[in-house]
Every structure is written in structure tokens, then in C-alpha cells.
PDB file of C-alpha atoms in Angstrom:
ATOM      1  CA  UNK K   1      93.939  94.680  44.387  1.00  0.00           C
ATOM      2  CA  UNK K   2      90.994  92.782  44.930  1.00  0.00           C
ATOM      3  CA  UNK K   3      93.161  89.958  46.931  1.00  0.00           C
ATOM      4  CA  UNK K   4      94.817  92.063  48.762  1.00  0.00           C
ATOM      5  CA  UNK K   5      92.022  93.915  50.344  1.00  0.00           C
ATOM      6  CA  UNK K   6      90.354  90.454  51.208  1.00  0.00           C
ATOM      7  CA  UNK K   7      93.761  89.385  53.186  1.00  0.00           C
ATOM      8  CA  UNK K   8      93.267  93.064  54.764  1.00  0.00           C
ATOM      9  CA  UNK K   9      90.038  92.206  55.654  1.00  0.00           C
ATOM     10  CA  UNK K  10      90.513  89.109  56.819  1.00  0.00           C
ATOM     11  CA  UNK K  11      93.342  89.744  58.814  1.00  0.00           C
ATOM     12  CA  UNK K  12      91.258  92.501  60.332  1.00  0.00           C
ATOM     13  CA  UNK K  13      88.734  89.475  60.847  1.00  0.00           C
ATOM     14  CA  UNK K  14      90.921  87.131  62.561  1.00  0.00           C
ATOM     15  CA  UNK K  15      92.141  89.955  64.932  1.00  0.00           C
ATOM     16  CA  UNK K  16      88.552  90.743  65.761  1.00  0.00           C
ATOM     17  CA  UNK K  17      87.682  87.865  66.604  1.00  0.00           C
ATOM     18  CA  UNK K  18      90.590  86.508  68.852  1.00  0.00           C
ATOM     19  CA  UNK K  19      90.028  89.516  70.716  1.00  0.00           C
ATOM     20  CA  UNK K  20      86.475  88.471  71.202  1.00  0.00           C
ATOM     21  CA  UNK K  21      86.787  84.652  71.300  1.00  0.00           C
ATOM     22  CA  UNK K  22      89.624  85.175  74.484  1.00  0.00           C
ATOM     23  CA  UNK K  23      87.475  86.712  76.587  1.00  0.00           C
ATOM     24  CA  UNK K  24      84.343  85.052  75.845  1.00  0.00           C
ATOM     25  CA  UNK K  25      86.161  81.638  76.466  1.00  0.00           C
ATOM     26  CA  UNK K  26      87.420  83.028  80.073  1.00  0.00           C
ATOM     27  CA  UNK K  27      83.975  84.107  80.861  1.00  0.00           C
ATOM     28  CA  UNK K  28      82.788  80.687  80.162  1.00  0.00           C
ATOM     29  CA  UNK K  29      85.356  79.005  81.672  1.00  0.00           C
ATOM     30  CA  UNK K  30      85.715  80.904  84.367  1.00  0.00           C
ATOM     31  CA  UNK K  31      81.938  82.004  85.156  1.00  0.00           C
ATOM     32  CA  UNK K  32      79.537  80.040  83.366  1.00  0.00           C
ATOM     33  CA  UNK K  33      81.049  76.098  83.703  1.00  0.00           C
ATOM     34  CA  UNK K  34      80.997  76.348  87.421  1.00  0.00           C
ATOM     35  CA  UNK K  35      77.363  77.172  87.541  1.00  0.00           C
ATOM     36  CA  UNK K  36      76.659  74.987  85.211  1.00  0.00           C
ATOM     37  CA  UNK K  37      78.504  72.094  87.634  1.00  0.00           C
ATOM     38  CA  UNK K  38      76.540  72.902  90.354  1.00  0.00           C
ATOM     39  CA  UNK K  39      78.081  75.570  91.934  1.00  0.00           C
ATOM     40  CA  UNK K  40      77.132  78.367  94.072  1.00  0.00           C
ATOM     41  CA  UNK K  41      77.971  82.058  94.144  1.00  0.00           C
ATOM     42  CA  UNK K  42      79.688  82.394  97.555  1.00  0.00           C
ATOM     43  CA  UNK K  43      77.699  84.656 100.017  1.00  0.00           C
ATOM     44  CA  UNK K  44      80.830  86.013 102.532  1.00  0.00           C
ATOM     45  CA  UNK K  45      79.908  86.163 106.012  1.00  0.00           C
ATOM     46  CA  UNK K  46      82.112  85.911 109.348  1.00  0.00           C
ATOM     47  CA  UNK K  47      82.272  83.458 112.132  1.00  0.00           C
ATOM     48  CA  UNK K  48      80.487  84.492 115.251  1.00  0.00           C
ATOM     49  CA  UNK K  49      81.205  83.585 118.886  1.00  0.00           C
ATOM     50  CA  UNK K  50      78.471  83.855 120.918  1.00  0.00           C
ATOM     51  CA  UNK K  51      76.258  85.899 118.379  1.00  0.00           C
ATOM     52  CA  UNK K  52      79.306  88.224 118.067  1.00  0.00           C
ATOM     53  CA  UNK K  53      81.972  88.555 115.206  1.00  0.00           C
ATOM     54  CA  UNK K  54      85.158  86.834 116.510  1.00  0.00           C
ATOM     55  CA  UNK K  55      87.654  89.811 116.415  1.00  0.00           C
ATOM     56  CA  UNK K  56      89.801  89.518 113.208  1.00  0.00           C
ATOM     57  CA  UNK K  57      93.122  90.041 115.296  1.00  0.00           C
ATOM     58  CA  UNK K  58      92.238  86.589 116.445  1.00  0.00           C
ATOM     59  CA  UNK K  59      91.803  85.000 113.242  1.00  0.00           C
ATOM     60  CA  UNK K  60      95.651  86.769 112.325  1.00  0.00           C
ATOM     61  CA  UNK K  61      97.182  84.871 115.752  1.00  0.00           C
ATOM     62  CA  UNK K  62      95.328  81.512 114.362  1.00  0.00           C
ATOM     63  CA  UNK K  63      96.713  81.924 110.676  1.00  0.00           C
ATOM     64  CA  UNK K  64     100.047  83.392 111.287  1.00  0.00           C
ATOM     65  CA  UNK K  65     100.633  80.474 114.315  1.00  0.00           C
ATOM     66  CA  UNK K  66      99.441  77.479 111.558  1.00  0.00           C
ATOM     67  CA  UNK K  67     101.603  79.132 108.760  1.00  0.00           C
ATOM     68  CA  UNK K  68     104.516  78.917 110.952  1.00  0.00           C
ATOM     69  CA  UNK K  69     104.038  75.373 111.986  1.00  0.00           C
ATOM     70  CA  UNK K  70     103.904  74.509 108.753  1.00  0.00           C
ATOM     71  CA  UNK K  71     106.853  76.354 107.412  1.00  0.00           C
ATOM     72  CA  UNK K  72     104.787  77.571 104.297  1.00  0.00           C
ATOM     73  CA  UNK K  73     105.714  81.365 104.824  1.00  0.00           C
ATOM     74  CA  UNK K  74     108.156  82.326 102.183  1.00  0.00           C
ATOM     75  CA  UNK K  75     107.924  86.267 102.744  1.00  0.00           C
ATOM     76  CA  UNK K  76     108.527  87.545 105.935  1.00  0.00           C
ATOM     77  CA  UNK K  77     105.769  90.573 107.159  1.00  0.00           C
ATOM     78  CA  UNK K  78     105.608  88.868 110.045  1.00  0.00           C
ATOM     79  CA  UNK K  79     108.389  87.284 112.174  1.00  0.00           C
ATOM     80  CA  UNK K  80     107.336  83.839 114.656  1.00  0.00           C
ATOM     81  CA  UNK K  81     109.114  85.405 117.343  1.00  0.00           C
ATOM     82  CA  UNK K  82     106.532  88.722 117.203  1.00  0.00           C
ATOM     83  CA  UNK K  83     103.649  86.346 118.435  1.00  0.00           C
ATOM     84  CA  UNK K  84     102.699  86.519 121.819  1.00  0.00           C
ATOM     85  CA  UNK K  85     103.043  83.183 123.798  1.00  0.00           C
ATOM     86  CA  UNK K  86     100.489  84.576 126.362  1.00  0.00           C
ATOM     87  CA  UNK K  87      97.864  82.981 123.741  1.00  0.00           C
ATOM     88  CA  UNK K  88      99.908  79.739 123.483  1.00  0.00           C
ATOM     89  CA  UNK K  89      97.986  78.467 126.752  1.00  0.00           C
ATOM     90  CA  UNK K  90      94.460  78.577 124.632  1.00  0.00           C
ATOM     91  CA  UNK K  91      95.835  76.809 122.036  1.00  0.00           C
ATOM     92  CA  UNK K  92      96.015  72.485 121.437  1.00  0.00           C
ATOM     93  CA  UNK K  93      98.629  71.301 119.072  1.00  0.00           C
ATOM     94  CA  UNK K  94      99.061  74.656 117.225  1.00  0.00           C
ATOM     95  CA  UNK K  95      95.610  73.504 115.759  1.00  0.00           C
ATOM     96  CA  UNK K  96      93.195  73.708 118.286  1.00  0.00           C
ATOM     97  CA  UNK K  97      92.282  77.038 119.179  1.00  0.00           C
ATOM     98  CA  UNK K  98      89.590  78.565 122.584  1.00  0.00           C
ATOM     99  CA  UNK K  99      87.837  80.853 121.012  1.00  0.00           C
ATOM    100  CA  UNK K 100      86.701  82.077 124.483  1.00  0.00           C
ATOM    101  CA  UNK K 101      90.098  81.903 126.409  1.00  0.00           C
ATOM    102  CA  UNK K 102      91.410  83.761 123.777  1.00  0.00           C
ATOM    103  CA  UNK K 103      89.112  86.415 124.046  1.00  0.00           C
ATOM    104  CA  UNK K 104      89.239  86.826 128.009  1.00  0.00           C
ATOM    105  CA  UNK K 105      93.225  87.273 127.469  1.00  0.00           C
ATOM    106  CA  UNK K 106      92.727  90.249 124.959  1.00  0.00           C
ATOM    107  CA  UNK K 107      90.030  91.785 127.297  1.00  0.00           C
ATOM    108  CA  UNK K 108      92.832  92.008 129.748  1.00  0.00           C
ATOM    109  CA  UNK K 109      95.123  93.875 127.122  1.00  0.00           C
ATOM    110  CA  UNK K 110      96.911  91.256 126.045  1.00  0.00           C
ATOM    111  CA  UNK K 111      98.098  92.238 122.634  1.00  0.00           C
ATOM    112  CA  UNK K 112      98.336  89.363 119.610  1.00  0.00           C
ATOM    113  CA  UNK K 113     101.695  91.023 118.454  1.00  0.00           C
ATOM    114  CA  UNK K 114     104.820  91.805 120.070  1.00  0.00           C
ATOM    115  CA  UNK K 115     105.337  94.322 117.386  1.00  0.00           C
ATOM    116  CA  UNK K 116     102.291  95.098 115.539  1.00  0.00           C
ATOM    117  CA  UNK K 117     103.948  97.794 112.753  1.00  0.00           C
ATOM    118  CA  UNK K 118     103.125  95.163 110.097  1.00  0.00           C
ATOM    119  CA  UNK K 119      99.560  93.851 111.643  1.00  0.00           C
ATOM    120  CA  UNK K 120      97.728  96.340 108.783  1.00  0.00           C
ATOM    121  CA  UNK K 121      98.899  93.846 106.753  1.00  0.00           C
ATOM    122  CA  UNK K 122      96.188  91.092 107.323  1.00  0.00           C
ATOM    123  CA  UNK K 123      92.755  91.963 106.043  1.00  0.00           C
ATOM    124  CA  UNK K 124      91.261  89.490 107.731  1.00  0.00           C
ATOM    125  CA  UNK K 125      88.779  86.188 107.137  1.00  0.00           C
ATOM    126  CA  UNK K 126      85.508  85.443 105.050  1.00  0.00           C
ATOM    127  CA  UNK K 127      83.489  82.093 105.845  1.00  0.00           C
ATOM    128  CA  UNK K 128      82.182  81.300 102.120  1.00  0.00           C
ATOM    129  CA  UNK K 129      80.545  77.784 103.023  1.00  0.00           C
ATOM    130  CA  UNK K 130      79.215  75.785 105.838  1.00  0.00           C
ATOM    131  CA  UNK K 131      78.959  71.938 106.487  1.00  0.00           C
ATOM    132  CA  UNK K 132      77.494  71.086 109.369  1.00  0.00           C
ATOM    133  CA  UNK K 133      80.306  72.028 111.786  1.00  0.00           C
ATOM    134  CA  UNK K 134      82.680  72.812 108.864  1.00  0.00           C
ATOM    135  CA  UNK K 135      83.518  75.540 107.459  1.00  0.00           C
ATOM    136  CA  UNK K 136      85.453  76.933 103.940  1.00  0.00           C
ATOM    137  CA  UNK K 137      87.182  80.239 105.463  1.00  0.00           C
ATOM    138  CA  UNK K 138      89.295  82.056 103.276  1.00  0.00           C
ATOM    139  CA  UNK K 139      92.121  84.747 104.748  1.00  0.00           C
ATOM    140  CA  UNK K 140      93.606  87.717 102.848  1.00  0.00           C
ATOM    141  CA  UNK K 141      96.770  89.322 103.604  1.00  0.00           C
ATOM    142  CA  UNK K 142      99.859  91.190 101.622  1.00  0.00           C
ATOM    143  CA  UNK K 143     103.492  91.844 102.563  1.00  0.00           C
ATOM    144  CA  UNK K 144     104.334  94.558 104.203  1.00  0.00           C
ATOM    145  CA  UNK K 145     105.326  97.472 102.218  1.00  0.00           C
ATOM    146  CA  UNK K 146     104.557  98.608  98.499  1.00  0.00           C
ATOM    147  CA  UNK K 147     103.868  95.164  97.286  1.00  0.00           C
ATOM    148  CA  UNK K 148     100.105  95.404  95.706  1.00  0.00           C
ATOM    149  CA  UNK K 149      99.655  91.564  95.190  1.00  0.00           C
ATOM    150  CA  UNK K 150      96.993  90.465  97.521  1.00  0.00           C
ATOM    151  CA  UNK K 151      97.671  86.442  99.025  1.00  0.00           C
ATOM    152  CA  UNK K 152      94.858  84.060  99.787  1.00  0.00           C
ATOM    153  CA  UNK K 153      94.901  81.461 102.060  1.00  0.00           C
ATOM    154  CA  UNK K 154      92.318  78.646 102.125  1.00  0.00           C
ATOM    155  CA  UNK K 155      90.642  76.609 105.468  1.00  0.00           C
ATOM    156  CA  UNK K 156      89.053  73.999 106.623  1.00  0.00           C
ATOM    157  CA  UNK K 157      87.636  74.835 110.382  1.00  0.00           C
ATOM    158  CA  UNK K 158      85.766  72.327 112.674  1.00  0.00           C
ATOM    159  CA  UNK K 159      83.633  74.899 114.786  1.00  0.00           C
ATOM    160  CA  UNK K 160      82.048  74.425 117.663  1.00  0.00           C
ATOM    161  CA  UNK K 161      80.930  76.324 120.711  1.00  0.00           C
ATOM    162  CA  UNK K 162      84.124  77.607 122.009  1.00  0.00           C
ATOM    163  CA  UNK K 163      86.551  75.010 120.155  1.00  0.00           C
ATOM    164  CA  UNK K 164      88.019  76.225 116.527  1.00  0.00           C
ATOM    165  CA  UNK K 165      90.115  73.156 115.257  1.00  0.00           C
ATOM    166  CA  UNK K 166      92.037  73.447 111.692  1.00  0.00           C
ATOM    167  CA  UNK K 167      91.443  70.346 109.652  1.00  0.00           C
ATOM    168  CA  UNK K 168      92.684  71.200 106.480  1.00  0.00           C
ATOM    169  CA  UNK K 169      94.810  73.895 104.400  1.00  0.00           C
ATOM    170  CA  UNK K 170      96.072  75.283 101.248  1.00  0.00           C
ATOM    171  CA  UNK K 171      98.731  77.613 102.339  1.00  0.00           C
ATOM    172  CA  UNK K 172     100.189  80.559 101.141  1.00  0.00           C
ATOM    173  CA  UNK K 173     103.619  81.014 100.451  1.00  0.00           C
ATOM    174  CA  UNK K 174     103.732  77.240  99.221  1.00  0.00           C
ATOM    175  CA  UNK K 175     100.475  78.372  96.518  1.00  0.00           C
ATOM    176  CA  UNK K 176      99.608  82.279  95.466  1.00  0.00           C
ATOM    177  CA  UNK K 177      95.995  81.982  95.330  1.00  0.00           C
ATOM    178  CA  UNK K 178      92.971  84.871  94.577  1.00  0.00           C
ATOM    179  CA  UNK K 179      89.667  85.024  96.416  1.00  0.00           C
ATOM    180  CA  UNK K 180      87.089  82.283  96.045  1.00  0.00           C
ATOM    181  CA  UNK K 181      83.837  82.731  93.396  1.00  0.00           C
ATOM    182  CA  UNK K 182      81.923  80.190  93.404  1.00  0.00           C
ATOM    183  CA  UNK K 183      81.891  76.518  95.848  1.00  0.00           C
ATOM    184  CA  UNK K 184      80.071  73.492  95.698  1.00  0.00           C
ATOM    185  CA  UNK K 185      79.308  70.995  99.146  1.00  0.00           C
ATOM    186  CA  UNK K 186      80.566  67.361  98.369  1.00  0.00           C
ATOM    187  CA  UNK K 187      79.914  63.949 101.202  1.00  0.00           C
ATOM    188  CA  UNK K 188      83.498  64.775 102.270  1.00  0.00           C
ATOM    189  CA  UNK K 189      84.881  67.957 100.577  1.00  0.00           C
ATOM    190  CA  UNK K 190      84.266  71.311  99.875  1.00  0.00           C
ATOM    191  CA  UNK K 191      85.551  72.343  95.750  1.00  0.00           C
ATOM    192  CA  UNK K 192      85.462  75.698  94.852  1.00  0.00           C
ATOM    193  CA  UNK K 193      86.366  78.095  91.938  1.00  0.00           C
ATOM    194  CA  UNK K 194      88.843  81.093  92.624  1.00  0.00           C
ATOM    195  CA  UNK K 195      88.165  84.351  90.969  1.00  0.00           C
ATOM    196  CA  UNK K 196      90.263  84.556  88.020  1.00  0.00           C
ATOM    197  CA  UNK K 197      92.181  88.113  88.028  1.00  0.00           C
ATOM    198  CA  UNK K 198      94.728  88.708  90.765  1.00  0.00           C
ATOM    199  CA  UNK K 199      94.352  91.950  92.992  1.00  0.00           C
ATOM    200  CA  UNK K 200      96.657  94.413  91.372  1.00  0.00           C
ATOM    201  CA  UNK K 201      97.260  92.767  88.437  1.00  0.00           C
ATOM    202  CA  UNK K 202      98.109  94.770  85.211  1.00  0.00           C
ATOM    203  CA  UNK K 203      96.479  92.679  83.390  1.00  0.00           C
ATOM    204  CA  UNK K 204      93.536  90.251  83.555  1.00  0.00           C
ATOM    205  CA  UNK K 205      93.861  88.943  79.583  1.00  0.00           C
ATOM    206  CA  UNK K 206      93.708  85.312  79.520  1.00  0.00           C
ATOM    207  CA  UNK K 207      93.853  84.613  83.399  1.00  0.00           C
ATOM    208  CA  UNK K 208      92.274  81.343  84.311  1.00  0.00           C
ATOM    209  CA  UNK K 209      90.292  80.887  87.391  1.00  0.00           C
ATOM    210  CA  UNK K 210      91.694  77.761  90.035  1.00  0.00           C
ATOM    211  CA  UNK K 211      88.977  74.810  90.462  1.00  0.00           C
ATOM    212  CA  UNK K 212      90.382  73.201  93.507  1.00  0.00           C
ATOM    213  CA  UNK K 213      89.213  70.974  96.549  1.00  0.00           C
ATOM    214  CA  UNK K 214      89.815  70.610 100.180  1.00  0.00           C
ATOM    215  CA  UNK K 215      88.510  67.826 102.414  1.00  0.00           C
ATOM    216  CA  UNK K 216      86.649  68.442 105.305  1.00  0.00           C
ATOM    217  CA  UNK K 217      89.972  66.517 107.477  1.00  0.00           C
ATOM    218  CA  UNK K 218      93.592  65.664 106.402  1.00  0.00           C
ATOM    219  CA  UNK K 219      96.671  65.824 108.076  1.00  0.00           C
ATOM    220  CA  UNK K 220      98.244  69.073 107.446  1.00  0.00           C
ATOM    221  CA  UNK K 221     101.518  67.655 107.606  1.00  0.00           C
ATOM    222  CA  UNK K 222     101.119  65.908 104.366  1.00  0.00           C
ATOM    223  CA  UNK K 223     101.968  67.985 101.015  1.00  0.00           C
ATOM    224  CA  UNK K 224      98.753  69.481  99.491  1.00  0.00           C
ATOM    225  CA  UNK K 225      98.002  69.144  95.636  1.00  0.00           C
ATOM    226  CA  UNK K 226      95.499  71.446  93.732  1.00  0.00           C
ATOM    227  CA  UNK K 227      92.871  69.620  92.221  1.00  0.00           C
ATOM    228  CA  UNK K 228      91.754  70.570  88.733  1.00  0.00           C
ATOM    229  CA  UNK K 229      88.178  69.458  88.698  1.00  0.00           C
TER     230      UNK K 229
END
């Protein structure tokens, strides 16, 4: 009797405990390591033309014109053929982008969409760290329809007075990725730690946060890797 209430009670133990020790591992992995690397807690802000908030429709025309260009979208809210070439004539290589011409053609009513049912879709952008004229933007967007699951996609922007030039990417539809925690500012790179639980998940048991890096320039043409730091 005696034995068997000691493997009760240590089974009871060892359940316990891995239901403590998973979570307690995730918080350090997840929370405590990146501070502990240097990190910082990201502060979310938005990019501002002068002294204004650039409109978020424009930031949807930027993203939705390099995601195209770049072939990365694998689900289709939004169709290449709904964008509106009017803004094509403020924009350099599909990666250079007038902040101000694009502005003077939506004060004169241009729209960004042909067909905007889907445009709720896009929740727009959050700059998370700044590098002299660089910038770590992140942009948050879901299919449209029932879908919950929430998509990240990460940038690189060289900003300047009117000029907005993409240097670098991870890409959604190539990556799934969940809002960014924590960064850190390297010589020639931003790294940063995602948060761990995807929006709508069930379930956030286990989940592991991405530690990942994106130089300040690279040629976007050229397949990205994630970088486990």
C-alpha cells in the first residue's frame, strides 16, 4: 500500500511540475533571455510626415504594391489588379515611395483601391525602432472573411523628408509571423524577439517566441532566412 501511494504521489508530482516547469521555461525563454541580451521593450509609435501621422491607407498601397512585386502573397484578400495605378507615378522601382505626392493625389479623391470591400482587412503599421534614418516597421493584416489568424509583416524603411525607400523585408505569405516584443540596435541590423502566442490562437501552451534579424539594406530579391539568435 505504502508503494503504491508513493507512485500516486509521485506521479501527481511529476504532473505538477511539468505543468509548472513548461510555462516557466517559455517565460524565460521567451521574456526574460531577451532582456537579459540586451534588448528593449518596443515602444509602438507611427511615422509622421510633416509632424502628421502618414494616413494608414498609404502604408496598405506601399505593403500590398511590395508584396506583389515580390510574389510572397499566398492568400488572396486583395487582388494586384484592385490597386490604383494613379499612385504608380509617386512611386520608384516599386520601392521608392513620395510620401508627399502621394498625399496630394488622395487630397484630390483619389482612392488607394479600386475595390475597397476587403481594405478593413489591413490594420495598419507600428514603427518599433529607429536608426538614424532607419526604421523597424511592422504591418498587421488578416484575410478577408472569418479567418481570426492575424499576419505580420516585418520592414526595413530608409525615411527621409518626403522619400520612404524599402530596404529590407520578411514577408508574409512566404513566413506567418506575430507582433514584435522586444528589439535590440546592431552597427548594421536591427534583431528582435516576436511575441510568442499567435492572435486567435486556441492555445498558447508551449509556443516559442521568433528571435530574428533584418539588416538595415539587402536586396529584396534575394530569399530571406530567419535568424535564430
Amino acid at each position: 500500500m505504502r508503494i503504491f501511494s508513493f507512485f500516486i504521489s509521485s506521479i501527481i508530482l511529476l504532473i505538477f511540475s511539468y505543468f509548472v516547469f513548461v510555462p516557466t521555461m517559455g517565460f524565460y525563454k521567451n521574456d526574460i533571455k531577451p532582456l537579459m541580451n540586451g534588448y528593449k521593450k518596443i515602444d509602438k509609435s507611427n511615422l509622421k510626415h510633416n509632424h502628421e501621422n502618414i494616413n494608414e491607407d498609404i502604408f496598405m498601397y506601399i505593403h500590398y504594391l511590395v508584396t506583389f512585386d515580390e510574389e510572397a502573397r499566398q492568400f488572396y484578400s486583395i487582388e494586384e489588379a484592385n490597386l490604383n495605378e494613379a499612385y504608380l507615378s509617386c512611386v520608384e522601382d516599386n520601392k521608392i515611395f513620395n510620401i508627399s505626392c502621394m498625399k496630394t493625389l488622395q487630397n484630390k479623391g483619389q482612392k488607394f483601391l479600386i475595390d475597397d470591400k476587403c481594405a478593413w482587412t489591413f490594420f495598419g503599421h507600428s514603427s518599433v525602432a529607429r536608426d538614424k534614418d532607419y526604421y523597424l516597421v511592422s504591418m498587421e493584416e488578416k484575410m478577408c472573411g472569418t479567418f481570426l489568424a492575424r499576419f505580420n509583416t516585418y520592414y526595413v524603411f530608409e525615411y527621409k523628408d518626403d522619400y520612404l525607400r524599402v530596404t529590407n523585408a520578411f514577408l508574409t505569405g512566404k513566413d506567418i509571423f506575430n507582433p514584435i516584443k522586444y528589439y535590440k540596435i546592431n552597427d548594421d541590423s536591427f534583431s528582435f524577439v516576436t511575441e510568442a502566442c499567435a492572435h486567435g490562437a486556441d492555445t498558447c501552451w508551449g509556443s516559442k517566441a521568433d528571435w530574428l534579424e533584418l539588416k538595415f539594406e539587402y536586396n529584396l530579391k534575394q530569399n530571406h532566412v530567419l535568424q535564430k539568435l
